Tab-separated table of C-alpha atoms in Angstrom:
chain	number	residue	atom	x	y	z
A	1	MET	CA	94.979	-122.474	76.597
A	2	PRO	CA	98.422	-121.702	75.154
A	3	SER	CA	98.239	-124.921	73.121
A	4	PHE	CA	94.897	-124.001	71.512
A	5	PRO	CA	96.342	-121.607	68.899
A	6	LYS	CA	98.810	-124.320	67.881
A	7	ARG	CA	95.975	-126.822	67.466
A	8	LEU	CA	94.024	-124.210	65.524
A	9	ARG	CA	96.935	-123.586	63.172
A	10	LEU	CA	97.330	-127.329	62.608
A	11	LEU	CA	93.624	-127.781	61.861
A	12	SER	CA	93.679	-124.806	59.486
A	13	LEU	CA	96.610	-126.304	57.590
A	14	VAL	CA	94.819	-129.670	57.316
A	15	ALA	CA	91.666	-127.908	56.071
A	16	VAL	CA	93.565	-125.944	53.412
A	17	LEU	CA	95.353	-129.067	52.157
A	18	LEU	CA	92.095	-131.016	51.957
A	19	ILE	CA	90.260	-128.216	50.136
A	20	VAL	CA	93.043	-127.681	47.591
A	21	GLY	CA	93.357	-131.415	46.973
A	22	PHE	CA	89.628	-131.986	46.539
A	23	LEU	CA	89.205	-128.924	44.288
A	24	THR	CA	92.087	-129.965	42.058
A	25	THR	CA	90.841	-133.529	41.570
A	26	SER	CA	87.182	-132.457	41.143
A	27	ILE	CA	87.937	-129.817	38.505
A	28	ALA	CA	90.287	-132.133	36.603
A	29	SER	CA	87.686	-134.896	36.680
A	30	TYR	CA	84.967	-132.539	35.445
A	31	LEU	CA	87.035	-131.278	32.508
A	32	VAL	CA	87.961	-134.803	31.411
A	33	SER	CA	84.352	-136.007	31.727
A	34	ARG	CA	82.996	-133.007	29.811
A	35	ASP	CA	85.356	-133.568	26.876
A	36	ALA	CA	84.610	-137.291	26.886
A	37	VAL	CA	80.844	-136.684	26.791
A	38	ARG	CA	81.130	-134.210	23.928
A	39	GLY	CA	83.341	-136.535	21.900
A	40	GLY	CA	81.160	-139.549	22.657
A	41	ILE	CA	77.928	-137.841	21.594
A	42	VAL	CA	79.206	-136.619	18.247
A	43	GLY	CA	81.408	-139.553	17.321
A	44	THR	CA	79.824	-142.618	18.905
A	45	ALA	CA	76.778	-142.390	21.147
A	46	LEU	CA	74.206	-140.836	18.823
A	47	PRO	CA	75.084	-142.880	15.689
A	48	LEU	CA	75.084	-146.115	17.691
A	49	THR	CA	71.854	-145.155	19.424
A	50	GLY	CA	70.217	-144.424	16.074
A	51	ASP	CA	71.335	-147.823	14.759
A	52	SER	CA	70.115	-149.575	17.911
A	53	ILE	CA	66.724	-147.898	17.822
A	54	TYR	CA	66.368	-148.623	14.114
A	55	SER	CA	67.194	-152.270	14.783
A	56	GLU	CA	64.675	-152.386	17.633
A	57	ILE	CA	61.961	-150.840	15.469
A	58	GLN	CA	62.794	-153.206	12.631
A	59	LYS	CA	62.491	-156.094	15.067
A	60	ASP	CA	59.129	-154.856	16.332
A	61	ILE	CA	57.892	-154.467	12.771
A	62	LEU	CA	59.355	-157.804	11.659
A	63	ARG	CA	57.582	-159.656	14.464
A	64	PRO	CA	54.092	-158.979	13.043
A	65	VAL	CA	55.550	-159.707	9.586
A	66	PHE	CA	56.653	-163.100	10.872
A	67	ILE	CA	53.205	-163.688	12.396
A	68	SER	CA	51.535	-162.779	9.113
A	69	SER	CA	53.924	-165.077	7.228
A	70	GLN	CA	53.023	-167.980	9.502
A	71	MET	CA	49.332	-167.305	8.923
A	72	ALA	CA	49.784	-167.159	5.133
A	73	HIS	CA	51.673	-170.470	5.104
A	74	ASP	CA	49.520	-172.229	7.670
A	75	THR	CA	48.074	-175.427	6.125
A	76	PHE	CA	44.872	-174.901	8.099
A	77	VAL	CA	44.312	-171.501	6.460
A	78	ARG	CA	45.046	-172.723	2.969
A	79	ASP	CA	43.009	-175.925	3.355
A	80	TRP	CA	40.102	-173.961	4.808
A	81	LEU	CA	40.081	-171.645	1.769
A	82	LEU	CA	40.516	-174.491	-0.727
A	83	ASN	CA	37.735	-176.544	0.892
A	84	GLY	CA	35.145	-173.851	0.277
A	85	GLU	CA	35.221	-171.781	3.474
A	86	LYS	CA	32.572	-174.065	4.980
A	87	ASP	CA	32.906	-173.137	8.668
A	88	PRO	CA	33.483	-169.378	9.218
A	89	GLU	CA	33.351	-169.855	13.000
A	90	GLN	CA	36.378	-172.103	12.772
A	91	LEU	CA	38.402	-169.371	11.036
A	92	THR	CA	37.116	-166.739	13.472
A	93	ARG	CA	38.421	-168.790	16.388
A	94	TYR	CA	41.757	-169.139	14.615
A	95	LEU	CA	42.074	-165.400	13.946
A	96	ASN	CA	41.073	-164.569	17.502
A	97	GLU	CA	43.672	-167.020	18.828
A	98	VAL	CA	46.347	-165.329	16.695
A	99	LYS	CA	45.308	-161.906	17.980
A	100	THR	CA	45.151	-162.968	21.635
A	101	LYS	CA	48.329	-165.033	21.658
A	102	ASN	CA	50.463	-162.419	19.924
A	103	GLY	CA	48.943	-159.292	21.424
A	104	THR	CA	48.061	-157.657	18.095
A	105	PHE	CA	45.291	-155.120	17.649
A	106	THR	CA	43.560	-157.038	14.912
A	107	SER	CA	43.902	-160.121	12.674
A	108	PHE	CA	42.129	-160.716	9.363
A	109	LEU	CA	41.815	-162.778	6.195
A	110	VAL	CA	40.285	-161.915	2.802
A	111	SER	CA	39.333	-164.717	0.414
A	112	GLU	CA	40.063	-164.215	-3.289
A	113	LYS	CA	37.247	-166.608	-4.243
A	114	THR	CA	34.391	-165.093	-2.221
A	115	ARG	CA	35.942	-161.672	-1.456
A	116	TYR	CA	34.695	-162.065	2.101
A	117	TYR	CA	36.530	-160.092	4.794
A	118	TYR	CA	37.021	-162.348	7.827
A	119	HIS	CA	37.955	-160.669	11.102
A	120	ASN	CA	38.906	-161.973	14.540
A	121	SER	CA	35.413	-160.912	15.641
A	122	GLY	CA	33.663	-162.689	12.743
A	123	MET	CA	32.891	-162.262	9.034
A	124	LEU	CA	32.336	-158.565	8.331
A	125	ARG	CA	31.462	-157.997	4.676
A	126	ALA	CA	32.517	-158.562	1.086
A	127	ILE	CA	35.371	-156.628	-0.533
A	128	GLU	CA	34.196	-154.301	-3.343
A	129	PRO	CA	36.492	-153.253	-6.222
A	130	ASN	CA	34.890	-149.809	-6.354
A	131	ASP	CA	35.068	-149.133	-2.614
A	132	ALA	CA	38.002	-146.839	-1.727
A	133	ARG	CA	38.268	-148.591	1.615
A	134	ASP	CA	39.158	-151.831	-0.188
A	135	ALA	CA	41.789	-150.447	-2.563
A	136	TRP	CA	44.498	-151.930	-0.345
A	137	TYR	CA	43.376	-155.487	-1.137
A	138	PHE	CA	43.586	-155.107	-4.905
A	139	ARG	CA	46.963	-153.435	-4.530
A	140	VAL	CA	48.244	-156.375	-2.471
A	141	ARG	CA	46.727	-158.791	-4.959
A	142	GLU	CA	48.914	-157.404	-7.734
A	143	MET	CA	52.139	-157.057	-5.728
A	144	ASN	CA	55.317	-158.793	-6.819
A	145	LYS	CA	56.451	-159.159	-3.224
A	146	PRO	CA	54.766	-161.402	-0.629
A	147	PHE	CA	53.793	-158.693	1.876
A	148	GLU	CA	53.561	-154.970	2.555
A	149	THR	CA	53.398	-152.709	5.582
A	150	ASN	CA	51.044	-149.776	5.309
A	151	VAL	CA	49.072	-147.400	7.490
A	152	ASP	CA	45.290	-147.364	6.992
A	153	PRO	CA	42.138	-146.876	9.038
A	154	ASP	CA	40.819	-150.115	10.503
A	155	TRP	CA	37.134	-149.973	9.544
A	156	ALA	CA	36.442	-152.989	11.724
A	157	ASN	CA	37.537	-150.959	14.788
A	158	ARG	CA	35.919	-147.539	14.371
A	159	ALA	CA	38.395	-146.505	11.655
A	160	LYS	CA	41.278	-146.442	14.147
A	161	VAL	CA	44.529	-145.670	12.327
A	162	THR	CA	46.474	-148.941	12.219
A	163	ILE	CA	49.743	-150.283	10.854
A	164	PHE	CA	48.784	-153.352	8.771
A	165	ILE	CA	51.014	-156.209	7.667
A	166	ASN	CA	49.260	-157.565	4.530
A	167	TYR	CA	50.539	-160.976	3.417
A	168	GLN	CA	49.616	-162.835	0.219
A	169	ILE	CA	48.269	-166.420	0.460
A	170	PHE	CA	49.043	-168.961	-2.262
A	171	ASP	CA	47.731	-172.483	-2.697
A	172	TYR	CA	49.909	-175.536	-3.164
A	173	GLN	CA	50.192	-174.771	-6.907
A	174	ASN	CA	51.374	-171.208	-6.105
A	175	ARG	CA	48.096	-169.589	-7.131
A	176	PHE	CA	46.882	-166.496	-5.275
A	177	ILE	CA	43.905	-167.364	-3.029
A	178	GLY	CA	43.725	-164.468	-0.558
A	179	THR	CA	45.385	-162.103	1.867
A	180	THR	CA	45.909	-162.391	5.604
A	181	GLY	CA	47.760	-160.496	8.294
A	182	VAL	CA	47.691	-158.562	11.561
A	183	GLY	CA	47.502	-154.931	12.584
A	184	LEU	CA	49.196	-152.772	15.210
A	185	THR	CA	47.672	-149.482	16.296
A	186	LEU	CA	49.655	-146.298	16.190
A	187	ASP	CA	49.109	-146.188	19.954
A	188	THR	CA	51.117	-149.403	20.233
A	189	MET	CA	53.931	-147.916	18.181
A	190	SER	CA	53.734	-144.740	20.245
A	191	GLN	CA	54.177	-146.794	23.415
A	192	LEU	CA	57.178	-148.459	21.804
A	193	LEU	CA	58.659	-145.046	21.089
A	194	LYS	CA	58.076	-143.990	24.694
A	195	THR	CA	59.887	-147.141	25.785
A	196	TYR	CA	62.796	-146.347	23.476
A	197	GLU	CA	62.939	-142.751	24.703
A	198	THR	CA	63.073	-143.940	28.298
A	199	ARG	CA	65.713	-146.556	27.550
A	200	PHE	CA	67.995	-144.471	25.344
A	201	GLN	CA	67.214	-141.001	26.779
A	202	ARG	CA	66.728	-139.527	23.293
A	203	ASN	CA	63.926	-137.699	21.436
A	204	ILE	CA	62.461	-140.170	18.920
A	205	TYR	CA	59.690	-139.588	16.379
A	206	PHE	CA	58.586	-140.325	12.803
A	207	VAL	CA	57.827	-137.875	10.017
A	208	ASN	CA	56.330	-138.617	6.617
A	209	GLU	CA	57.813	-137.635	3.296
A	210	SER	CA	56.237	-134.189	3.607
A	211	GLY	CA	57.915	-133.524	6.939
A	212	GLN	CA	54.732	-133.943	8.986
A	213	VAL	CA	55.177	-135.568	12.402
A	214	VAL	CA	53.034	-138.719	12.196
A	215	LEU	CA	54.116	-140.683	15.244
A	216	THR	CA	55.838	-139.665	18.460
A	217	GLY	CA	56.404	-140.802	22.008
A	218	ASN	CA	56.615	-137.959	24.490
A	219	SER	CA	59.350	-135.708	23.160
A	220	ALA	CA	57.771	-134.300	19.988
A	221	GLN	CA	54.241	-133.810	21.299
A	222	GLY	CA	52.765	-130.665	19.786
A	223	ARG	CA	55.246	-130.579	16.903
A	224	ASN	CA	53.354	-130.647	13.585
A	225	SER	CA	56.044	-130.340	10.945
A	226	ILE	CA	59.820	-130.199	11.017
A	227	LEU	CA	59.559	-127.615	8.216
A	228	LEU	CA	57.930	-125.169	10.636
A	229	HIS	CA	59.736	-125.889	13.894
A	230	ASP	CA	62.541	-123.578	14.998
A	231	GLY	CA	66.029	-124.949	14.571
A	232	ILE	CA	65.319	-128.226	12.826
A	233	ARG	CA	63.678	-126.527	9.844
A	234	ASP	CA	67.168	-125.335	8.871
A	235	VAL	CA	68.216	-128.945	8.240
A	236	ALA	CA	64.780	-130.384	7.280
A	237	ALA	CA	65.651	-130.619	3.567
A	238	LYS	CA	68.716	-132.719	4.390
A	239	ILE	CA	66.602	-135.022	6.553
A	240	LEU	CA	63.943	-135.663	3.870
A	241	ASN	CA	66.392	-137.304	1.461
A	242	HIS	CA	64.861	-140.806	0.967
A	243	GLN	CA	68.155	-142.305	2.144
A	244	SER	CA	68.023	-145.501	4.175
A	245	LYS	CA	71.608	-144.759	5.171
A	246	PRO	CA	71.745	-142.757	8.445
A	247	THR	CA	72.183	-138.999	8.127
A	248	GLN	CA	74.031	-137.165	10.903
A	249	LEU	CA	73.151	-133.474	11.414
A	250	SER	CA	73.085	-130.828	14.115
A	251	TYR	CA	71.278	-127.550	14.682
A	252	PRO	CA	71.164	-124.805	17.346
A	253	LEU	CA	68.032	-124.329	19.464
A	254	ASN	CA	67.628	-121.697	22.182
A	255	GLY	CA	71.352	-121.515	22.806
A	256	GLN	CA	71.725	-125.295	22.946
A	257	VAL	CA	73.147	-127.758	20.416
A	258	MET	CA	70.881	-130.547	19.151
A	259	GLN	CA	72.408	-133.583	17.434
A	260	VAL	CA	70.174	-135.392	14.907
A	261	ASN	CA	70.348	-138.871	13.415
A	262	SER	CA	67.766	-139.664	10.706
A	263	ARG	CA	67.028	-142.390	8.160
A	264	PHE	CA	64.235	-143.360	5.776
A	265	ILE	CA	62.278	-146.577	6.545
A	266	PRO	CA	60.856	-147.900	3.237
A	267	GLU	CA	58.527	-150.388	4.970
A	268	LEU	CA	56.617	-147.488	6.503
A	269	GLY	CA	57.432	-144.685	4.121
A	270	TRP	CA	58.463	-142.630	7.144
A	271	TYR	CA	61.662	-141.059	8.444
A	272	LEU	CA	62.967	-142.112	11.835
A	273	ILE	CA	64.444	-139.110	13.642
A	274	VAL	CA	66.550	-139.433	16.788
A	275	GLU	CA	67.573	-136.230	18.571
A	276	GLN	CA	69.941	-135.651	21.425
A	277	ASN	CA	70.435	-132.462	23.391
A	278	GLU	CA	74.199	-132.181	23.730
A	279	THR	CA	73.899	-129.403	26.313
A	280	ALA	CA	71.437	-131.414	28.431
A	281	ASP	CA	73.734	-134.430	28.366
A	282	LEU	CA	76.460	-132.334	29.949
A	283	ARG	CA	74.208	-131.466	32.895
A	284	PRO	CA	74.782	-134.809	34.707
A	285	VAL	CA	78.512	-134.147	34.474
A	286	GLN	CA	77.947	-130.674	35.912
A	287	ARG	CA	75.746	-132.086	38.672
A	288	MET	CA	78.382	-134.687	39.435
A	289	PHE	CA	80.959	-131.913	39.657
A	290	GLN	CA	78.730	-130.057	42.120
A	291	LEU	CA	78.138	-133.274	44.045
A	292	ASN	CA	81.877	-133.900	44.194
A	293	LEU	CA	82.363	-130.423	45.613
A	294	LEU	CA	79.645	-131.045	48.191
A	295	ILE	CA	81.102	-134.423	49.138
A	296	SER	CA	84.557	-132.875	49.347
A	297	ALA	CA	83.223	-130.177	51.661
A	298	LEU	CA	81.474	-132.758	53.829
A	299	ILE	CA	84.577	-134.953	53.976
A	300	THR	CA	86.702	-131.942	54.887
A	301	LEU	CA	84.232	-131.010	57.611
A	302	LEU	CA	84.105	-134.612	58.810
A	303	VAL	CA	87.900	-134.892	58.933
A	304	LEU	CA	88.110	-131.645	60.888
A	305	CYS	CA	85.397	-132.818	63.287
A	306	ILE	CA	87.199	-136.136	63.777
A	307	ALA	CA	90.478	-134.302	64.296
A	308	ILE	CA	88.906	-131.943	66.841
A	309	TYR	CA	87.190	-134.860	68.561
A	310	SER	CA	90.420	-136.875	68.686
A	311	ILE	CA	92.408	-133.940	70.023
A	312	ASN	CA	89.793	-133.167	72.677
A	313	ARG	CA	89.435	-136.846	73.586
A	314	ASN	CA	93.180	-137.223	73.981
A	315	GLN	CA	93.215	-134.039	76.021
A	316	ARG	CA	90.470	-135.410	78.271
A	317	ARG	CA	92.309	-138.706	78.493
A	318	LEU	CA	95.488	-136.933	79.573
A	319	GLU	CA	93.501	-134.946	82.124
A	320	ALA	CA	91.878	-138.153	83.342
A	321	LEU	CA	95.274	-139.799	83.687
A	322	ALA	CA	96.472	-136.796	85.673
A	323	ASN	CA	93.441	-136.926	87.999
A	324	THR	CA	92.802	-140.671	88.210
A	325	ASP	CA	94.580	-143.439	90.070
A	326	SER	CA	95.682	-145.917	87.414
A	327	LEU	CA	95.162	-149.016	89.591
A	328	THR	CA	91.714	-148.403	91.108
A	329	ARG	CA	90.338	-145.879	88.544
A	330	LEU	CA	89.364	-143.644	91.473
A	331	LEU	CA	90.309	-139.991	91.841
A	332	ASN	CA	93.873	-139.534	93.079
A	333	ARG	CA	94.888	-137.401	96.046
A	334	GLN	CA	95.597	-134.318	93.940
A	335	ALA	CA	92.152	-134.423	92.280
A	336	PHE	CA	90.470	-135.020	95.644
A	337	GLU	CA	92.103	-131.922	97.117
A	338	VAL	CA	90.764	-129.872	94.172
A	339	VAL	CA	87.255	-131.188	94.866
A	340	LEU	CA	87.589	-130.437	98.561
A	341	ASN	CA	88.742	-126.906	97.770
A	342	GLN	CA	85.666	-126.391	95.557
A	343	LYS	CA	83.401	-127.715	98.312
A	344	MET	CA	84.959	-125.356	100.843
A	345	THR	CA	84.280	-122.438	98.520
A	346	GLU	CA	80.646	-123.538	98.087
A	347	LEU	CA	80.195	-123.834	101.836
A	348	ALA	CA	81.080	-120.162	102.184
A	349	ARG	CA	78.081	-119.317	99.959
A	350	ARG	CA	75.701	-122.033	101.192
A	351	PRO	CA	76.593	-123.449	104.631
A	352	ARG	CA	75.807	-127.158	105.128
A	353	SER	CA	77.258	-130.303	106.683
A	354	LEU	CA	80.404	-131.770	105.139
A	355	ALA	CA	81.887	-135.015	106.442
A	356	GLY	CA	84.852	-137.169	105.541
A	357	ILE	CA	85.816	-140.808	105.984
A	358	LEU	CA	89.492	-141.822	105.943
A	359	ILE	CA	89.953	-145.578	105.365
A	360	ASP	CA	92.929	-147.909	105.722
A	361	ILE	CA	93.031	-151.626	104.849
A	362	ASP	CA	94.182	-153.593	107.889
A	363	TYR	CA	97.434	-155.560	107.644
A	364	PHE	CA	97.746	-154.846	103.944
A	365	LYS	CA	101.551	-155.210	104.082
A	366	VAL	CA	101.039	-158.770	105.291
A	367	ILE	CA	98.847	-159.509	102.254
A	368	ASN	CA	101.544	-158.158	99.954
A	369	ASP	CA	104.334	-160.034	101.709
A	370	GLU	CA	102.530	-163.371	101.912
A	371	PHE	CA	100.582	-163.464	98.619
A	372	GLY	CA	102.505	-161.097	96.406
A	373	HIS	CA	101.918	-157.638	95.007
A	374	LEU	CA	99.606	-158.868	92.219
A	375	THR	CA	97.241	-160.245	94.849
A	376	GLY	CA	97.590	-157.036	96.828
A	377	ASP	CA	96.700	-154.997	93.723
A	378	ALA	CA	93.655	-157.208	93.159
A	379	VAL	CA	92.539	-156.596	96.752
A	380	LEU	CA	92.929	-152.833	96.295
A	381	ARG	CA	90.871	-152.894	93.098
A	382	LYS	CA	88.116	-154.963	94.697
A	383	VAL	CA	87.964	-152.762	97.813
A	384	ALA	CA	87.707	-149.738	95.503
A	385	ASP	CA	84.805	-151.396	93.651
A	386	ILE	CA	82.993	-152.161	96.921
A	387	LEU	CA	83.413	-148.583	98.105
A	388	ARG	CA	82.357	-147.187	94.719
A	389	HIS	CA	79.112	-149.197	94.707
A	390	THR	CA	78.313	-148.496	98.356
A	391	VAL	CA	78.766	-144.730	98.717
A	392	ARG	CA	76.064	-142.294	97.655
A	393	THR	CA	75.897	-140.933	94.115
A	394	GLY	CA	76.992	-137.437	95.074
A	395	ASP	CA	79.880	-138.525	97.314
A	396	THR	CA	83.510	-138.114	96.252
A	397	LEU	CA	85.693	-141.211	96.554
A	398	ALA	CA	89.481	-141.152	96.078
A	399	ARG	CA	92.577	-143.213	96.720
A	400	TRP	CA	94.481	-141.291	99.360
A	401	GLY	CA	97.697	-143.251	98.939
A	402	GLY	CA	98.943	-146.834	99.336
A	403	GLU	CA	96.124	-148.832	100.939
A	404	GLU	CA	94.268	-145.717	102.150
A	405	PHE	CA	91.038	-144.280	100.697
A	406	ILE	CA	89.084	-141.149	101.501
A	407	ILE	CA	85.422	-140.239	100.996
A	408	LEU	CA	83.965	-136.708	101.013
A	409	LEU	CA	80.282	-136.631	101.990
A	410	ASP	CA	78.472	-133.468	100.902
A	411	ASP	CA	75.428	-132.332	102.900
A	412	CYS	CA	75.908	-135.227	105.320
A	413	PRO	CA	75.808	-134.808	109.121
A	414	ARG	CA	78.091	-136.738	111.440
A	415	ALA	CA	75.513	-139.404	112.388
A	416	MET	CA	74.742	-140.274	108.782
A	417	ALA	CA	78.468	-140.364	107.957
A	418	LEU	CA	79.073	-142.729	110.852
A	419	GLU	CA	76.277	-145.006	109.680
A	420	LEU	CA	77.681	-145.084	106.145
A	421	ALA	CA	81.182	-145.816	107.462
A	422	GLU	CA	79.900	-148.802	109.428
A	423	HIS	CA	78.076	-150.032	106.333
A	424	LEU	CA	81.294	-149.804	104.320
A	425	ARG	CA	83.262	-151.652	107.010
A	426	LEU	CA	80.790	-154.534	107.032
A	427	ALA	CA	80.608	-154.698	103.230
A	428	VAL	CA	84.378	-155.265	103.008
A	429	ALA	CA	84.618	-157.505	106.062
A	430	ASN	CA	81.862	-159.805	104.781
A	431	TYR	CA	83.247	-160.050	101.256
A	432	ASP	CA	85.115	-163.193	100.224
A	433	PHE	CA	88.324	-162.080	98.525
A	434	ALA	CA	89.267	-165.728	97.808
A	435	LEU	CA	92.676	-165.363	99.429
A	436	PRO	CA	94.713	-168.427	100.431
A	437	ARG	CA	94.340	-169.857	103.956
A	438	ALA	CA	90.955	-168.096	104.350
A	439	THR	CA	92.598	-164.775	105.112
A	440	SER	CA	90.036	-162.026	105.722
A	441	VAL	CA	90.296	-158.407	104.636
A	442	THR	CA	89.106	-155.669	107.001
A	443	MET	CA	89.290	-151.897	107.236
A	444	SER	CA	89.766	-149.250	109.879
A	445	LEU	CA	87.837	-146.012	109.375
A	446	GLY	CA	87.986	-142.508	110.824
A	447	VAL	CA	84.897	-140.304	110.441
A	448	VAL	CA	85.150	-136.529	110.776
A	449	GLU	CA	82.741	-133.626	110.245
A	450	LEU	CA	84.078	-130.270	109.050
A	451	GLN	CA	83.923	-127.660	111.793
A	452	ALA	CA	83.413	-123.923	111.468
A	453	ASP	CA	86.527	-121.996	110.402
A	454	GLU	CA	88.466	-125.253	110.067
A	455	THR	CA	91.152	-125.413	107.366
A	456	GLU	CA	91.693	-128.281	104.952
A	457	ASP	CA	94.886	-129.345	106.710
A	458	GLU	CA	93.134	-129.377	110.089
A	459	PHE	CA	90.288	-131.402	108.559
A	460	PHE	CA	92.724	-134.016	107.236
A	461	GLN	CA	94.725	-134.091	110.474
A	462	ARG	CA	91.628	-134.880	112.529
A	463	ALA	CA	90.591	-137.633	110.064
A	464	ASP	CA	94.073	-139.132	110.250
A	465	TYR	CA	94.019	-138.998	114.061
A	466	LEU	CA	90.681	-140.847	114.169
A	467	LEU	CA	91.957	-143.467	111.732
A	468	TYR	CA	94.986	-144.013	113.977
A	469	ALA	CA	92.633	-144.350	116.972
A	470	ALA	CA	90.667	-147.048	115.088
A	471	LYS	CA	93.843	-149.000	114.424
A	472	SER	CA	94.907	-148.634	118.034
A	473	ALA	CA	91.500	-149.950	119.110
A	474	GLY	CA	92.167	-153.276	117.399
A	475	ARG	CA	91.385	-152.428	113.761
A	476	ASN	CA	88.229	-153.400	111.820
A	477	CYS	CA	86.277	-150.627	113.498
A	478	VAL	CA	85.019	-147.053	113.009
A	479	MET	CA	86.087	-144.048	115.072
A	480	ALA	CA	84.338	-140.667	114.930
A	481	ASP	CA	85.041	-137.275	116.470
A	482	GLY	CA	82.936	-135.800	119.268
């Protein structure tokens, strides 16, 4: 007990040092990470993210442009038009193959000669100059560039709003003979935006030249116009600047800082807007700081638990060394006397039989002298093992000293103790210790039962007397009182 306060003071000092160390490193790490995140968002992350997303969107738009270009320059398409459009089913199969292979929403071709509108589902109708639905064709017909990207209803698919890539077709003499291309639904583009939002962890959406939100993933759902939305309306005029060069802005919203990167996309006539919540991006750093504190607390607790366990284990080990015979791993004489004292105290409260067996290995000095002390130690260990595995579970076995052992039998009358002693004698006598010259190992045993009002010393003296009587009787035998 006197050593416990010292151990407590040591553990307290270790705990304080661990806590101070972990707090210092965690706070320093948090401050550095916070400043790095802030600087990265404003100076690097958002501009690079805007450029990356713009490049991705350009790539996704250029892919259908490339498909449309291949269709417009396909010799099959041009030859089919120049040969009089004789087999519409053949073109329908071609358009359907383009649509299926490339995963587009629609594919089409309009002939300049017949003004027929061919669709991947078949020939639909003839293009009319006075039909507002067909104004796109006559616009494309007069273009000075080979293709355009525009957003129109697809009348072949229930007027679903679609992004069309319209590509001019020329014959081998560079004369205009029609228009072909593919279409992507706004739903497809919306899915692309959702993919970008997931990948880059940013708010991404498109607005037209009037500031109306025309296409969004998940982040800007429910937002109609940037001119009416809190926060961003303060910088809306700077966003709608028709500049293809990225514009970097920021605005406050509900106590948080929003960073904005915008640019005009001429192919669509829309503005790409990428937003980042600077305050939200600091939350992972804050959570990591909290996690570091939690981990630090757990590590501190674990170290203290390990320290307490180690101290207690070493204490138990020291106690075991003090109470255990190092050679046989049995209780030593001092520990046995403590057990006997406890049993005597219990007997005063609950009287019952208590017997003892004092054992001595016969001619053990001869074994040591003839075969050496290492062999003698091996014999002692083996005899201890035999005794340990033969006595009852509740019995107390100890090395009494030298080649002597003692067993305390709780709640065991004299007759039962005598029977057990004989069983022990035979177990050792019949065991082959593999000694040279076929030397046998035997034991002499004295069995005694505790008598009323008998002291511990008297109990031991009677056991020792009976053991001496067994040796005098020729050894390898059991002697009992009474």
